[in-house]
PDB file of C-alpha atoms in Angstrom:
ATOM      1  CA  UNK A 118     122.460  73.070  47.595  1.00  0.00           C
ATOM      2  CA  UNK A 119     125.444  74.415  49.759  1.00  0.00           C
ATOM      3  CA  UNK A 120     127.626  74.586  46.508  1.00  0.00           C
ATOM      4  CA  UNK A 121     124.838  76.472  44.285  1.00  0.00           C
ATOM      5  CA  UNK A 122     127.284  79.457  44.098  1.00  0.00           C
ATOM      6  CA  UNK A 123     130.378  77.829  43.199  1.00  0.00           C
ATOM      7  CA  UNK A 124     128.338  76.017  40.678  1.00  0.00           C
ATOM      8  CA  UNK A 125     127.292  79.029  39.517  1.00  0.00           C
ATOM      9  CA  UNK A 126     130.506  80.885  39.593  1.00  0.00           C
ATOM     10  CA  UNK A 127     131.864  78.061  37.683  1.00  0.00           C
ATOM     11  CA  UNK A 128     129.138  78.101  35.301  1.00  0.00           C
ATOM     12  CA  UNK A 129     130.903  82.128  34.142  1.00  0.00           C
ATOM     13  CA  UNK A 130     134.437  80.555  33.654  1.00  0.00           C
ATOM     14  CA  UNK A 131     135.773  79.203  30.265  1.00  0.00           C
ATOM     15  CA  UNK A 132     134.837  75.655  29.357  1.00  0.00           C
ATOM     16  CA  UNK A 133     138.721  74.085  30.813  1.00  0.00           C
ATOM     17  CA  UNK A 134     138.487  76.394  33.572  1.00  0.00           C
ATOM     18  CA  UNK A 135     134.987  75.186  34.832  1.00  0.00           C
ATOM     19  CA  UNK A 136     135.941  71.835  34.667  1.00  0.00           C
ATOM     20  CA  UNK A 137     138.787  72.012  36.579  1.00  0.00           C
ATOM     21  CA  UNK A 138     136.902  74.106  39.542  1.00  0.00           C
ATOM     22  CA  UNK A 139     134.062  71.120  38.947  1.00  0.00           C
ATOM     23  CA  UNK A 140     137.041  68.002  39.518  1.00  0.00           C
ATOM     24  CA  UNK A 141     138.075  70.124  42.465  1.00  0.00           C
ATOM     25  CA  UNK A 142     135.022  70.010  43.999  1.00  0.00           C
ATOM     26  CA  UNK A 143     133.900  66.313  43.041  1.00  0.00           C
ATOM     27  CA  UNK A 144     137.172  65.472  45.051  1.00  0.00           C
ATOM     28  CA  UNK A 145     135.844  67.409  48.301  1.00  0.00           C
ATOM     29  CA  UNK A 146     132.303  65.885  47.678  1.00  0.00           C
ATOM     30  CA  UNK A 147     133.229  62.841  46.338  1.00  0.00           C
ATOM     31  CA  UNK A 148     130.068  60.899  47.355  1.00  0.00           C
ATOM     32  CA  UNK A 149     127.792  64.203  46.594  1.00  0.00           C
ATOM     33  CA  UNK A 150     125.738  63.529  43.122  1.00  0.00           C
ATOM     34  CA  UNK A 151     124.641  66.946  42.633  1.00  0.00           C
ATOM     35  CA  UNK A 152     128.617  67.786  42.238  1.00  0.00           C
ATOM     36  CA  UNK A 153     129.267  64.961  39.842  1.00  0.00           C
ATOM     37  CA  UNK A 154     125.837  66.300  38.199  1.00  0.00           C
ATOM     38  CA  UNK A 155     127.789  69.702  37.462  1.00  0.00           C
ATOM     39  CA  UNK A 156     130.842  68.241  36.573  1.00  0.00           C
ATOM     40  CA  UNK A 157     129.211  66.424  33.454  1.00  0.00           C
ATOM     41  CA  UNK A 158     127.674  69.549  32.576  1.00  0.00           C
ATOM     42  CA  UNK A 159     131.228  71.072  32.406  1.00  0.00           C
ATOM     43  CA  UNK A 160     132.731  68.409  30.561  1.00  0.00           C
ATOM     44  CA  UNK A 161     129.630  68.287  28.033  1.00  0.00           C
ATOM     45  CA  UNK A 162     129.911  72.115  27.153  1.00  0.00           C
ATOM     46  CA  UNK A 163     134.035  71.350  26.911  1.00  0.00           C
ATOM     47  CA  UNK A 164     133.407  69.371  24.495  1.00  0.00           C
ATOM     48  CA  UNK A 165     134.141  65.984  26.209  1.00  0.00           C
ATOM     49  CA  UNK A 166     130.739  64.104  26.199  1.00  0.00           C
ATOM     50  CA  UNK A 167     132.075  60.585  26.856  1.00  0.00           C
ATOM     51  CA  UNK A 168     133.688  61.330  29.884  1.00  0.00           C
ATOM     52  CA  UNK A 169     130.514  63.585  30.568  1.00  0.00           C
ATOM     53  CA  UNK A 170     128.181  60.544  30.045  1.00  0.00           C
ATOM     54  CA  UNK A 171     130.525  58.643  32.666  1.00  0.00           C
ATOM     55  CA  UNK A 172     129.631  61.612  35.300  1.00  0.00           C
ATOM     56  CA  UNK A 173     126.037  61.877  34.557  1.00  0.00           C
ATOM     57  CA  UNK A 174     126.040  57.871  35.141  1.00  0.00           C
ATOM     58  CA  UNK A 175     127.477  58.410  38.321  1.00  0.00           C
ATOM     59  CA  UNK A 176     125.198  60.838  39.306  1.00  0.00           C
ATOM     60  CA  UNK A 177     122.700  58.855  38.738  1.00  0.00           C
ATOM     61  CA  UNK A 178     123.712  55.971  40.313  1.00  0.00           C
ATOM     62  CA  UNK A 179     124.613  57.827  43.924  1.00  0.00           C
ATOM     63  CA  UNK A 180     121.138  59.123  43.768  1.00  0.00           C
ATOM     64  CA  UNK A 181     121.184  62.490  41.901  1.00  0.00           C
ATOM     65  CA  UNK A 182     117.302  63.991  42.945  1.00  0.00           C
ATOM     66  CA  UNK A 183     115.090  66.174  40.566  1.00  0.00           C
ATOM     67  CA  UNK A 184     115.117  67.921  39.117  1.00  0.00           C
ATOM     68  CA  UNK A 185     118.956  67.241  37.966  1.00  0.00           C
ATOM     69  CA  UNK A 186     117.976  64.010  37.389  1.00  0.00           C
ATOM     70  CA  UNK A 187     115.671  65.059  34.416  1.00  0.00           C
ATOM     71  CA  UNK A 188     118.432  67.359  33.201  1.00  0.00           C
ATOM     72  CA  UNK A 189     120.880  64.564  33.738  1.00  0.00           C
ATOM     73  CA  UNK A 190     119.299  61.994  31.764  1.00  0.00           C
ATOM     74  CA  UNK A 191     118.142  64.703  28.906  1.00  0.00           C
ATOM     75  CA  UNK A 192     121.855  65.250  29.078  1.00  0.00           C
ATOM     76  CA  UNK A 193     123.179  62.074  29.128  1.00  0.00           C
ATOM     77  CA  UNK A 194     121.273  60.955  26.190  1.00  0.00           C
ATOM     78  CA  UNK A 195     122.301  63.964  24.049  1.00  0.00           C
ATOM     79  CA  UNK A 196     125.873  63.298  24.768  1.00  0.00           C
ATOM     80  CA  UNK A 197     125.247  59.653  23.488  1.00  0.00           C
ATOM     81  CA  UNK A 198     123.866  61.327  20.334  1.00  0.00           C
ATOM     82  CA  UNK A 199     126.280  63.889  19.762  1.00  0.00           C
ATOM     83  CA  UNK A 200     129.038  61.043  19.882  1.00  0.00           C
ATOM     84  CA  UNK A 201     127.531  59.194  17.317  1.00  0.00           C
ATOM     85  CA  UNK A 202     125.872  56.538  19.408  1.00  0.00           C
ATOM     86  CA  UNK A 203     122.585  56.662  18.272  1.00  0.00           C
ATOM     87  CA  UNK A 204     121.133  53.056  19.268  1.00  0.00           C
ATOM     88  CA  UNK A 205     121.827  53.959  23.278  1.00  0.00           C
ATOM     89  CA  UNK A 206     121.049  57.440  22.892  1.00  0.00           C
ATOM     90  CA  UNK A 207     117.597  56.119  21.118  1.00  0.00           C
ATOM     91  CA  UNK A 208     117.291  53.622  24.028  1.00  0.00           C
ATOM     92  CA  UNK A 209     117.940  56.500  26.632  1.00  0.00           C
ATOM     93  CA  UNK A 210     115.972  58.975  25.378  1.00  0.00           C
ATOM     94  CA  UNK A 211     112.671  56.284  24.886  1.00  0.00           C
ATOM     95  CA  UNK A 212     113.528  55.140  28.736  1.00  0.00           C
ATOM     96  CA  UNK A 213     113.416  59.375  29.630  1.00  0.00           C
ATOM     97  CA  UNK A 214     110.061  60.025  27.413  1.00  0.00           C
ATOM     98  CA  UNK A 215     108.250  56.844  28.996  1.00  0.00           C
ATOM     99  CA  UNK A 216     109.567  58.086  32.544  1.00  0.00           C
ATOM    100  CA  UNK A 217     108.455  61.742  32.046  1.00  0.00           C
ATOM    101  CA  UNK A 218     105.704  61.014  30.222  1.00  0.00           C
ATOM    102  CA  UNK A 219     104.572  64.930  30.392  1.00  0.00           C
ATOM    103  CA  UNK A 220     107.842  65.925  28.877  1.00  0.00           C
ATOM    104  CA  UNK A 221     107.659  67.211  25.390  1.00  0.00           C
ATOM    105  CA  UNK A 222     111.665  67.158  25.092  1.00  0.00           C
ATOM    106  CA  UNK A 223     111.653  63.721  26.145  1.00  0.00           C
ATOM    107  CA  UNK A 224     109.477  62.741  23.659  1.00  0.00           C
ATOM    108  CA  UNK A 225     111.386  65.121  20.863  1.00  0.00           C
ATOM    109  CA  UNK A 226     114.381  63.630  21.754  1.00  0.00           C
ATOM    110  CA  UNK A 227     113.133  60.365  21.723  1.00  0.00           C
ATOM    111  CA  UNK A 228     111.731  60.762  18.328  1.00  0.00           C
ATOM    112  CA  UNK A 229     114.900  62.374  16.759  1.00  0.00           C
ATOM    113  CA  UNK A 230     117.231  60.041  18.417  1.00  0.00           C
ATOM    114  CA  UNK A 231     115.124  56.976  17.130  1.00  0.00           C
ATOM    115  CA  UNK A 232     115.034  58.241  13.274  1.00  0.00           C
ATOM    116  CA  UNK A 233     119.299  59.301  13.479  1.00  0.00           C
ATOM    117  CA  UNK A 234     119.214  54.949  14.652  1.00  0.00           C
ATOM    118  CA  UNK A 235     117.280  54.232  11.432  1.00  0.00           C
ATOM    119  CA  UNK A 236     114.275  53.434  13.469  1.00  0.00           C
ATOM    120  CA  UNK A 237     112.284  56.392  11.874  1.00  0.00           C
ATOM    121  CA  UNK A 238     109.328  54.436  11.546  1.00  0.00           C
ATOM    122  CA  UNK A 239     108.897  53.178  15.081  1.00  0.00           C
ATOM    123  CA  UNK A 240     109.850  56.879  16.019  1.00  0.00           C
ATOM    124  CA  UNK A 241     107.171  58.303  14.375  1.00  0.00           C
ATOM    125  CA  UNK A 242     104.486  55.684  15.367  1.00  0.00           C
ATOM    126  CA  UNK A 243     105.801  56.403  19.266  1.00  0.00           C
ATOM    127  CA  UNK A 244     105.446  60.286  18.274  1.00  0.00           C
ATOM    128  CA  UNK A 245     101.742  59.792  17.391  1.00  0.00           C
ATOM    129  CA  UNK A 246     100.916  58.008  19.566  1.00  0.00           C
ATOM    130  CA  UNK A 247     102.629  60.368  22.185  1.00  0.00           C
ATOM    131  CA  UNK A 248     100.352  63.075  20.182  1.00  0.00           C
ATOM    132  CA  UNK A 249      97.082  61.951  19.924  1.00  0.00           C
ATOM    133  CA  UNK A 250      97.570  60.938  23.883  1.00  0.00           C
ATOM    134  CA  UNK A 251      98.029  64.279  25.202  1.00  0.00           C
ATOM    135  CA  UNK A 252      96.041  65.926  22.751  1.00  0.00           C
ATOM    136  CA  UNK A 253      93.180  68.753  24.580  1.00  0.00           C
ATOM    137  CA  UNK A 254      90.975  68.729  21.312  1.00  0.00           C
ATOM    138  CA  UNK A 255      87.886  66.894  21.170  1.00  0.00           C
ATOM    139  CA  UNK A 256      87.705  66.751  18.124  1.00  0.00           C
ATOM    140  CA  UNK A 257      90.984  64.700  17.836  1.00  0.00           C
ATOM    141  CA  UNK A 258      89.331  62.199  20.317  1.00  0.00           C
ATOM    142  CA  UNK A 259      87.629  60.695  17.493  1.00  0.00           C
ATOM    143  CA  UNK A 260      90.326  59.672  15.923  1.00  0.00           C
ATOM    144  CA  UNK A 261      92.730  58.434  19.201  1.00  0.00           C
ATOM    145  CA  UNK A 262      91.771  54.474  18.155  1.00  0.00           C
ATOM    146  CA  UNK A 263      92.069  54.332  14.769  1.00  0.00           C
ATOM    147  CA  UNK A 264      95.586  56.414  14.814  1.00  0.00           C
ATOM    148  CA  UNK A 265      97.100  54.310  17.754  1.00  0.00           C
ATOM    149  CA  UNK A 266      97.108  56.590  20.255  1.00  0.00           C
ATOM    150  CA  UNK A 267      95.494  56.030  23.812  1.00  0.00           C
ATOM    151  CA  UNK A 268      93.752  59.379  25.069  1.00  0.00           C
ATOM    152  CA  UNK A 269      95.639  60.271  28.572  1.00  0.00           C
ATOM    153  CA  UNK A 270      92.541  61.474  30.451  1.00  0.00           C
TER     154      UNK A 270
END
């Protein structure tokens, strides 16, 4: 990206500091997602996740390309559970783990984000299942049906 080194620069300065050079830059590159992408990054390690979720939303929505967009929804849905929102950071992080299917994270977060919603039980049966289908063994193969998992390969 033609910004990587003020993004980076940024990334050195104090938490207020980088979000003000971020703002700045959304309002040259208003319609650029990477930009807003960085922006909600600043305002997450500020401190100021909701407004953070707003950015990584927007993002999003003007097209933000991997791999931000993995980062972004990770992100997003760790802001969601850091503010105490645990049913749409549960639904995010599910959404993000059956996207990225190959993501460990995702499927952490999906699993911690689902018990902290008092869904612990359907976490753990999605966790399993997640498991046994990306298991390399063999000799867990055997036991794929009967556990509820379905072997990926």
């Amino acid at each position: 990206h033609e910004l990587d080194a003020d993004f980076a620069a940024a990334a050195e300065a104090a938490a207020d500091q980088r979000v003000a050079v971020m703002e700045q830059l959304v309002s040259e590159h208003e319609d650029d997602p990477r930009v807003r992408f960085e922006l909600a990054r600043a305002l997450d390690a500020a401190g100021r996740g909701e407004e953070a979720i707003a950015q990584h939303e927007e993002a999003l929505r003007r097209g933000l390309r991997e791999p931000q967009r993995f980062v972004s929804l990770m992100e997003r849905a760790l802001a969601a559970h850091t503010a105490g929102r645990h049913e749409q950071a549960f639904a995010w992080a599910t959404e993000l783990s059956e996207r990225y299917d190959d993501s460990t994270a995702a499927a952490a977060l999906a699993v911690l984000t689902g018990a902290e919603a008092g869904r612990a039980q359907e976490a753990a049966r999605s966790a399993a299942q997640w498991m046994l289908g990306h298991s390399v063994t063999p000799r867990d193969w055997e036991f794929t049906e009967r556990l509820g998992g379905t072997r990926q390969g």
